[in-house]
Rosetta silent file (secondary structure, phi, psi, omega in degrees, C-alpha in Angstrom):
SEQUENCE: XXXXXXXXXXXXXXXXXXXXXXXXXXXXXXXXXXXXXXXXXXXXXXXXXXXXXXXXXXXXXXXXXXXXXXXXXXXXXXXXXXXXXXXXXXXXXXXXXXXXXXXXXXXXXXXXXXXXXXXXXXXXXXXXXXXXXXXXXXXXXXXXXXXXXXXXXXXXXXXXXXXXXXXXXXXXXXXXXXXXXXXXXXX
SCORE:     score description
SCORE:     0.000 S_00000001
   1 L     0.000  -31.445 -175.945    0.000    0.000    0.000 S_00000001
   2 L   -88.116   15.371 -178.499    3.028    2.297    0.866 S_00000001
   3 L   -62.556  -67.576 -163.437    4.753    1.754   -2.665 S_00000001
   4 E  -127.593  163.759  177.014    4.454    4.184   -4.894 S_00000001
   5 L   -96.652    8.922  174.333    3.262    7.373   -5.016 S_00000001
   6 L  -116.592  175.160  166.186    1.730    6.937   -8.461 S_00000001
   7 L   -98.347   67.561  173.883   -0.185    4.151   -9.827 S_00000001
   8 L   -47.838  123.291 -158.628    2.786    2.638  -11.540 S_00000001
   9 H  -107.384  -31.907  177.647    1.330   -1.032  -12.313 S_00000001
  10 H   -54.767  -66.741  165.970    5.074   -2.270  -13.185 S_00000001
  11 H   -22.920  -70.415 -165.508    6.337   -0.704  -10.005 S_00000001
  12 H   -76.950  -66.675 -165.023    3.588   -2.363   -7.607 S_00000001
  13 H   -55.312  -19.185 -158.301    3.909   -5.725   -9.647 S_00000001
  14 H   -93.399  -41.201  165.885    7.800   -5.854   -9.440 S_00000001
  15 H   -37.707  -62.586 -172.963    7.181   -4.843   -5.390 S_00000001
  16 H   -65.888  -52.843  173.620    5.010   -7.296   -4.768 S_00000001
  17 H   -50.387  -51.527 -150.359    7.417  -10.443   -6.522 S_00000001
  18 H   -77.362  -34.632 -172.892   10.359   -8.880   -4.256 S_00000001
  19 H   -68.241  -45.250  161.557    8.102   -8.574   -1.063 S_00000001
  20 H   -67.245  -26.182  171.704    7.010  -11.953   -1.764 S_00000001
  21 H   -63.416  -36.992  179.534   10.200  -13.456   -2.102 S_00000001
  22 H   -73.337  -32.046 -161.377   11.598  -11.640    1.224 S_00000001
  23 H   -66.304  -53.457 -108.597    8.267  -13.403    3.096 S_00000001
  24 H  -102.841  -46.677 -170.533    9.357  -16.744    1.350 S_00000001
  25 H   -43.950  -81.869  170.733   12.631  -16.118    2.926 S_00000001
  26 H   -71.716  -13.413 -137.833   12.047  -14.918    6.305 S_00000001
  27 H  -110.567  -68.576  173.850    8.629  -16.400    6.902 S_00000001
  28 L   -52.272   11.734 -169.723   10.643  -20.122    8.092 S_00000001
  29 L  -130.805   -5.754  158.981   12.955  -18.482   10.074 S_00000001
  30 L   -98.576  -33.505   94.746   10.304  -17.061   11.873 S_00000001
  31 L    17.163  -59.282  176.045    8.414  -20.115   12.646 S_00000001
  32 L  -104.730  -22.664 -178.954   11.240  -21.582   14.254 S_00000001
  33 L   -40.903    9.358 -164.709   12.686  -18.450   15.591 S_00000001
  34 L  -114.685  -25.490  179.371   10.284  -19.099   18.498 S_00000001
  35 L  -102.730    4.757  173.144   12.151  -22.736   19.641 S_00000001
  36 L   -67.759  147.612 -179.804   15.844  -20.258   19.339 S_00000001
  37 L  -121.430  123.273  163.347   17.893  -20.960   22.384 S_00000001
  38 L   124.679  -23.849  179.657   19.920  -18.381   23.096 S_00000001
  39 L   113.732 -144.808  156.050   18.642  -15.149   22.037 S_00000001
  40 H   -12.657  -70.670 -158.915   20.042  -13.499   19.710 S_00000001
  41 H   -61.260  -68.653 -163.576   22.561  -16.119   18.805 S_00000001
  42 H   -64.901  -18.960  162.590   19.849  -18.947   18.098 S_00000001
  43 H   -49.610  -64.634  178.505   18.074  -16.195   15.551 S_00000001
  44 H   -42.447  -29.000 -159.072   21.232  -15.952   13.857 S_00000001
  45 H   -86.171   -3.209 -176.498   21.969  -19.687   13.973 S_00000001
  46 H  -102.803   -0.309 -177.635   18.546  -20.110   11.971 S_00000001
  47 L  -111.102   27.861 -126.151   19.293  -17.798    9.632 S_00000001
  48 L  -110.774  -31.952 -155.471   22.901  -18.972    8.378 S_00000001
  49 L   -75.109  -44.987  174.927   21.454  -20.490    5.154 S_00000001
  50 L   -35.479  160.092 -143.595   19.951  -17.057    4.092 S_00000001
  51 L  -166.024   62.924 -168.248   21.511  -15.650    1.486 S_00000001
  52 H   -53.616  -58.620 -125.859   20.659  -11.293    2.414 S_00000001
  53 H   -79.449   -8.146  179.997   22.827  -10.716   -0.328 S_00000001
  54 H   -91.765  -27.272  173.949   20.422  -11.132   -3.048 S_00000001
  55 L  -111.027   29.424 -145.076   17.757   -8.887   -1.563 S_00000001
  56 L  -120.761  -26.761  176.402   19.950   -6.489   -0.330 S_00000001
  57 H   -86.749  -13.906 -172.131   20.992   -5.673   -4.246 S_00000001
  58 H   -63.346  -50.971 -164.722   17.178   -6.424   -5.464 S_00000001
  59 H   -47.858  -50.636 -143.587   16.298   -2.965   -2.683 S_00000001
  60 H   -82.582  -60.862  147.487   19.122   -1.255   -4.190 S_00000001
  61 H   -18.389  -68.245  171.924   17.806   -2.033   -7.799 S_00000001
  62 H   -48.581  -54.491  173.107   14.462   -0.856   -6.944 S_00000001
  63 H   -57.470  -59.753 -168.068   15.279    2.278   -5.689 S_00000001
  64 H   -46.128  -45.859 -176.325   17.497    3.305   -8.563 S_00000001
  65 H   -45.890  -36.030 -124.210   14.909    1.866  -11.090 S_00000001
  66 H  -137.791  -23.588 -138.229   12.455    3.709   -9.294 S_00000001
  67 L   -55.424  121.290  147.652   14.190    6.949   -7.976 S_00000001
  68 L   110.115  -24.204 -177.934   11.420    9.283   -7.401 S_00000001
  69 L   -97.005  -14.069 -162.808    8.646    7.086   -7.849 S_00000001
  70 E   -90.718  145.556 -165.331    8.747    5.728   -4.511 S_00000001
  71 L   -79.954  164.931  158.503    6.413    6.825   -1.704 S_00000001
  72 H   -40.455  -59.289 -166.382    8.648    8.301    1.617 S_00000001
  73 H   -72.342  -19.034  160.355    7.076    5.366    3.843 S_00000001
  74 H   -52.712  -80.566 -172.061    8.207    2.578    0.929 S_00000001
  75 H   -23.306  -70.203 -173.146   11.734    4.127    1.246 S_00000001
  76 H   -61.762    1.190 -176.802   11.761    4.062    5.002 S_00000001
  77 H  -110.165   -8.760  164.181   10.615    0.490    5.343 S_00000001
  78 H   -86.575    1.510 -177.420   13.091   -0.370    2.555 S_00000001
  79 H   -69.722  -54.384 -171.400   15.815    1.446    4.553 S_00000001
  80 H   -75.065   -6.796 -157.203   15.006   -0.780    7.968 S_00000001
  81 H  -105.337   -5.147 -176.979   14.580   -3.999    6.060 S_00000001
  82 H   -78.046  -22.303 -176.364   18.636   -3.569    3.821 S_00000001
  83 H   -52.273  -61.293  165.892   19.217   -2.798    7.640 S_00000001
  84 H   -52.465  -34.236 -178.406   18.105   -5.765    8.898 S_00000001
  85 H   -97.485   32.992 -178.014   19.566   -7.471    6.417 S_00000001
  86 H  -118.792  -29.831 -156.894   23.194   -5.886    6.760 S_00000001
  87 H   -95.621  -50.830 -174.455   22.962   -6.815   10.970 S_00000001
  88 H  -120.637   29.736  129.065   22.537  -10.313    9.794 S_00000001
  89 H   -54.937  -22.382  179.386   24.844  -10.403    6.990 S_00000001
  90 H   -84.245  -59.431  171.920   27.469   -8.898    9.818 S_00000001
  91 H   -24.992  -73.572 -176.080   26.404  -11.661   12.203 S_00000001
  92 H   -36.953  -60.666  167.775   26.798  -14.496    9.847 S_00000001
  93 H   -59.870  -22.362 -153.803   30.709  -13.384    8.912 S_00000001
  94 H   -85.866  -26.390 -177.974   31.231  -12.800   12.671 S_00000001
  95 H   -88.486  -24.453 -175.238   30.213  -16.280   13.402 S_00000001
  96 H   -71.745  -19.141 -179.910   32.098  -17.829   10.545 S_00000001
  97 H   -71.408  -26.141 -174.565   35.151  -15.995   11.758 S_00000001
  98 H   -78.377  -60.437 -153.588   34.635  -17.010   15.637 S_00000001
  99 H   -62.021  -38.846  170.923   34.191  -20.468   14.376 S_00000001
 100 H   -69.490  -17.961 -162.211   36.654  -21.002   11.952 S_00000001
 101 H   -93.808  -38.473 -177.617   39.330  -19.880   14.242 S_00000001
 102 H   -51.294  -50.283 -153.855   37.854  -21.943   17.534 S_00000001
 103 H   -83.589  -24.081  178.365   37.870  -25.267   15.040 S_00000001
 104 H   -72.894  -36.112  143.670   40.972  -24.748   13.356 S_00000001
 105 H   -10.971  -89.697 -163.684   42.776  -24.068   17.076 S_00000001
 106 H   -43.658  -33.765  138.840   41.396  -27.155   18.167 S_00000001
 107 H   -23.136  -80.431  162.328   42.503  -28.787   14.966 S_00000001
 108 H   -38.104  -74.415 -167.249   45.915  -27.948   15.810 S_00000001
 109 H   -48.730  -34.907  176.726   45.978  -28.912   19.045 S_00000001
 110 H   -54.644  -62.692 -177.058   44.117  -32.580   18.361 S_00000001
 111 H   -52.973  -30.519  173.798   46.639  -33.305   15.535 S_00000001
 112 H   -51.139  -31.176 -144.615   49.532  -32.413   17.897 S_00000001
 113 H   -89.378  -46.156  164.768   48.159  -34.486   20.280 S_00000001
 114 H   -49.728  -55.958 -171.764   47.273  -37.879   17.842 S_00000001
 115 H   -39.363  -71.444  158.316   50.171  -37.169   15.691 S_00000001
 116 H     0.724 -103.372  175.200   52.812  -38.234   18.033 S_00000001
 117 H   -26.542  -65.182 -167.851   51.707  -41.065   19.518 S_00000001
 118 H   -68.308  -15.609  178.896   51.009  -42.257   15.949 S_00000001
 119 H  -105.217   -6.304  166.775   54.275  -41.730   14.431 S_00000001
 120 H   -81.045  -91.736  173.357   55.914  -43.461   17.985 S_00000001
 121 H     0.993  -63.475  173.416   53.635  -46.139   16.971 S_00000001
 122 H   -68.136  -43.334  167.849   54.499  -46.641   13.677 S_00000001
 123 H   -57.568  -60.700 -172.311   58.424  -46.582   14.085 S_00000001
 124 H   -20.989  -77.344 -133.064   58.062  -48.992   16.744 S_00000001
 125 H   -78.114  -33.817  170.884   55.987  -51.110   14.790 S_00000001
 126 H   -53.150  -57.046  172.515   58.557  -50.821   11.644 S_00000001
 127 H   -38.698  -53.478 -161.719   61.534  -51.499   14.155 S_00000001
 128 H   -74.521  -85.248  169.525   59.677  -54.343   15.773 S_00000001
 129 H   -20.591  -48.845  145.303   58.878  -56.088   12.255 S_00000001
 130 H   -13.803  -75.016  166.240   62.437  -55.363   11.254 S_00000001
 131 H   -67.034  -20.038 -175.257   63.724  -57.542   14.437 S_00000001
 132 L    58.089   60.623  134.851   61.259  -59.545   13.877 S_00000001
 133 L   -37.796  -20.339 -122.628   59.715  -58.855   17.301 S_00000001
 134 L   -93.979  159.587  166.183   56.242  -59.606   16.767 S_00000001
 135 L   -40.571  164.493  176.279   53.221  -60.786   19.329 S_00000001
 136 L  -132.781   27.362 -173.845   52.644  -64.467   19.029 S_00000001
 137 L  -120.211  134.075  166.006   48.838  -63.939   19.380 S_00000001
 138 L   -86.526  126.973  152.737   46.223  -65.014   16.638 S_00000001
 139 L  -110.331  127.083  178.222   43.139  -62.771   16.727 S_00000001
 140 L    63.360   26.087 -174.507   40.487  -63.997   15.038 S_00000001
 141 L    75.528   -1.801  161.994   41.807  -66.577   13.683 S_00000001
 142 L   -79.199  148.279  165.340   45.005  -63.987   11.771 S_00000001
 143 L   -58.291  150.265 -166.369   48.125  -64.460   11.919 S_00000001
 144 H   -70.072  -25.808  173.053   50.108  -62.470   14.332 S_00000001
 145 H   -62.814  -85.213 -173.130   51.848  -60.571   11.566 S_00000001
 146 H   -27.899  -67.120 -179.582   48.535  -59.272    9.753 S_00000001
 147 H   -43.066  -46.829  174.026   46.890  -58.809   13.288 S_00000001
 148 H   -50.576  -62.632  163.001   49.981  -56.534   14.182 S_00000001
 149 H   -37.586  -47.878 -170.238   49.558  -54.594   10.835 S_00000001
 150 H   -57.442  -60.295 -179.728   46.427  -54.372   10.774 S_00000001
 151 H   -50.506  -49.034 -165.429   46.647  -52.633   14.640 S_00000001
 152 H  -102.684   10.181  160.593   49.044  -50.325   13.695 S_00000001
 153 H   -66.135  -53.549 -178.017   47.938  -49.707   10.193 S_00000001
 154 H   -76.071  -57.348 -174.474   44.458  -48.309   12.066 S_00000001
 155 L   -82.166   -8.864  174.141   46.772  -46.263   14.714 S_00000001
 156 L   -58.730  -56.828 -166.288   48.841  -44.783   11.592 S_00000001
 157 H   -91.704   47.364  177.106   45.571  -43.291    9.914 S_00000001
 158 H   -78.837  -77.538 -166.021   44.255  -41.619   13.215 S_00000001
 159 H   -28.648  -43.292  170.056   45.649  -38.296   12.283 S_00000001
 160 H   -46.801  -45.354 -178.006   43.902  -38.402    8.962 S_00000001
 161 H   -80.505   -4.266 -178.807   40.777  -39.194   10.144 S_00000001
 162 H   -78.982  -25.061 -159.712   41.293  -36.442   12.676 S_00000001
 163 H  -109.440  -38.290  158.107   41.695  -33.820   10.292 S_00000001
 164 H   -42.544  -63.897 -179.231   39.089  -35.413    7.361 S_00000001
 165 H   -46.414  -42.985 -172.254   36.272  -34.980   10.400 S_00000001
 166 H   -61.694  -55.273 -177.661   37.472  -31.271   10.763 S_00000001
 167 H   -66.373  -15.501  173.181   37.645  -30.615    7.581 S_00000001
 168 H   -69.723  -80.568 -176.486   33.912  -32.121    6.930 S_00000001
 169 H   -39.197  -46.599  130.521   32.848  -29.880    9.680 S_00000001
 170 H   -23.755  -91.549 -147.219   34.770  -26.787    8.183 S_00000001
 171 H   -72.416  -40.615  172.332   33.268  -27.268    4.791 S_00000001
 172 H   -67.568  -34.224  178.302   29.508  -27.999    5.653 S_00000001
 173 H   -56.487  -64.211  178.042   29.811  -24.827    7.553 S_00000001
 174 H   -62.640  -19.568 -153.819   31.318  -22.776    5.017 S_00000001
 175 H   -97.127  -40.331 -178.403   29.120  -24.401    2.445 S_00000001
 176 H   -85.567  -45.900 -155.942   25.517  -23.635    4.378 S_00000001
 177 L   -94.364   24.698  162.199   27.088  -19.580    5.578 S_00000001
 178 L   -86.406  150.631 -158.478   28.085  -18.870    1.690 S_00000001
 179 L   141.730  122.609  161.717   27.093  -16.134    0.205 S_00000001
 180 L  -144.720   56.129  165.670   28.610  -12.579   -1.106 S_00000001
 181 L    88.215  -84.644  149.285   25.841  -10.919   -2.087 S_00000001
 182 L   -78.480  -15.674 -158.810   25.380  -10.261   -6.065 S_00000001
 183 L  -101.376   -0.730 -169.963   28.585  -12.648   -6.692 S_00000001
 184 L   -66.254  155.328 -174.569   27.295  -15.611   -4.705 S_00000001
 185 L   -74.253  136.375  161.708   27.492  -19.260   -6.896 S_00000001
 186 L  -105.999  128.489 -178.740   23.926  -20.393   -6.810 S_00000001
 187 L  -110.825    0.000    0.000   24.129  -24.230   -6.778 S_00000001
C-alpha cells in the first residue's frame, strides 16, 4: 500500500514479486525463531542459510529503477529492512570468523596431540617387524603378523581421520554460511 506514489502497475507488480520473495525467505525463520535458544545467537543460527545478499541488491535495484517514484514510507521500510539485512549479513561473517578460528585451534591442538603417539607407533611397529619382534597372538583366527599390521595400520591413519572430520565440519559450515551478495554461486 506504501509503494508508490503513483499508480505505476510495473512498479507495484515488481514490489510485490520482491516482497514476496523476502516473506518466502524470512517467513521459516520465523516459525522456528520461536524454539531459538539463546537469544540473539539462536536467531542468527537459523538464519545462516539465508543468502541477504540477493535482496539487499534487489532494494538497491528498486530504488534506482524507481528513484522518485517511490512513496517516503516505501523508502523508510526499505531502509530498515537492507538494515536488517546488513545486521545479519554482519552476524553471519562474525560467526564464521569465531568459528573457523575456535575449530581450526582445536585442529591444531588434536593433531599435535594424535600425531605423536602415531608416528611413535608406527616406528616402533617398523623397528619391531624389522627384528622380527612380533606378538605371538592369533586374533580372530590372523596371523600375528597381519593382526599386528592391521593394529598399527588403524593407529597410523588416526591423524587423517582427525583432520578429514574437521575438515567435513569446516566445509559444511562454510558451504551452508556462503554467500557474497550479487557474486554468490547459486548451486
Amino acid at each position: 500500500e506504501a509503494v508508490a506514489t503513483g499508480n505505476d502497475e510495473e512498479l507495484n507488480r515488481e514490489v510485490q514479486e520482491y516482497v514476496e520473495e523476502v516473506v518466502r525467505t524470512v517467513e521459516p525463520l520465523g516459525d522456528q525463531g520461536d524454539s531459538a535458544s539463546g537469544a540473539d545467537f539462536g536467531v542468527l543460527w537459523l538464519g545462516l542459510e539465508a543468502d541477504y545478499g540477493v535482496y539487499m541488491e534487489r532494494s538497491t535495484t528498486l530504488r534506482r529503477s524507481y528513484e522518485g517514484d517511490l512513496s517516503d514510507a516505501f523508502e523508510e521500510r526499505l531502509d530498515d529492512l537492507v538494515r536488517a539485512f546488513r545486521l545479519f549479513a554482519t552476524g553471519k561473517e562474525y560467526f564464521k570468523t569465531i568459528y573457523y578460528t575456535q575449530e581450526v585451534s582445536q585442529l591444531s591442538r588434536t593433531l599435535l596431540v594424535i600425531s605423536l603417539p602415531s608416528i611413535l607407533v608406527t616406528a616402533s611397529a617398523i623397528l619391531a617387524i624389522n627384528a622380527q619382534l612380533l606378538p605371538e597372538v592369533w586374533v580372530f583366527g590372523f596371523p600375528p603378523l597381519m593382526s599386528f599390521v592391521a593394529t598399527v595400520f588403524t593407529v597410523a591413519l588416526a591423524p587423517f581421520l582427525v583432520l578429514t572430520s574437521f575438515m567435513l565440519r569446516l566445509s559444511t559450515v562454510a558451504q551452508r554460511t556462503a554467500g557474497a551478495g550479487p557474486f554468490s554461486v547459486q548451486q
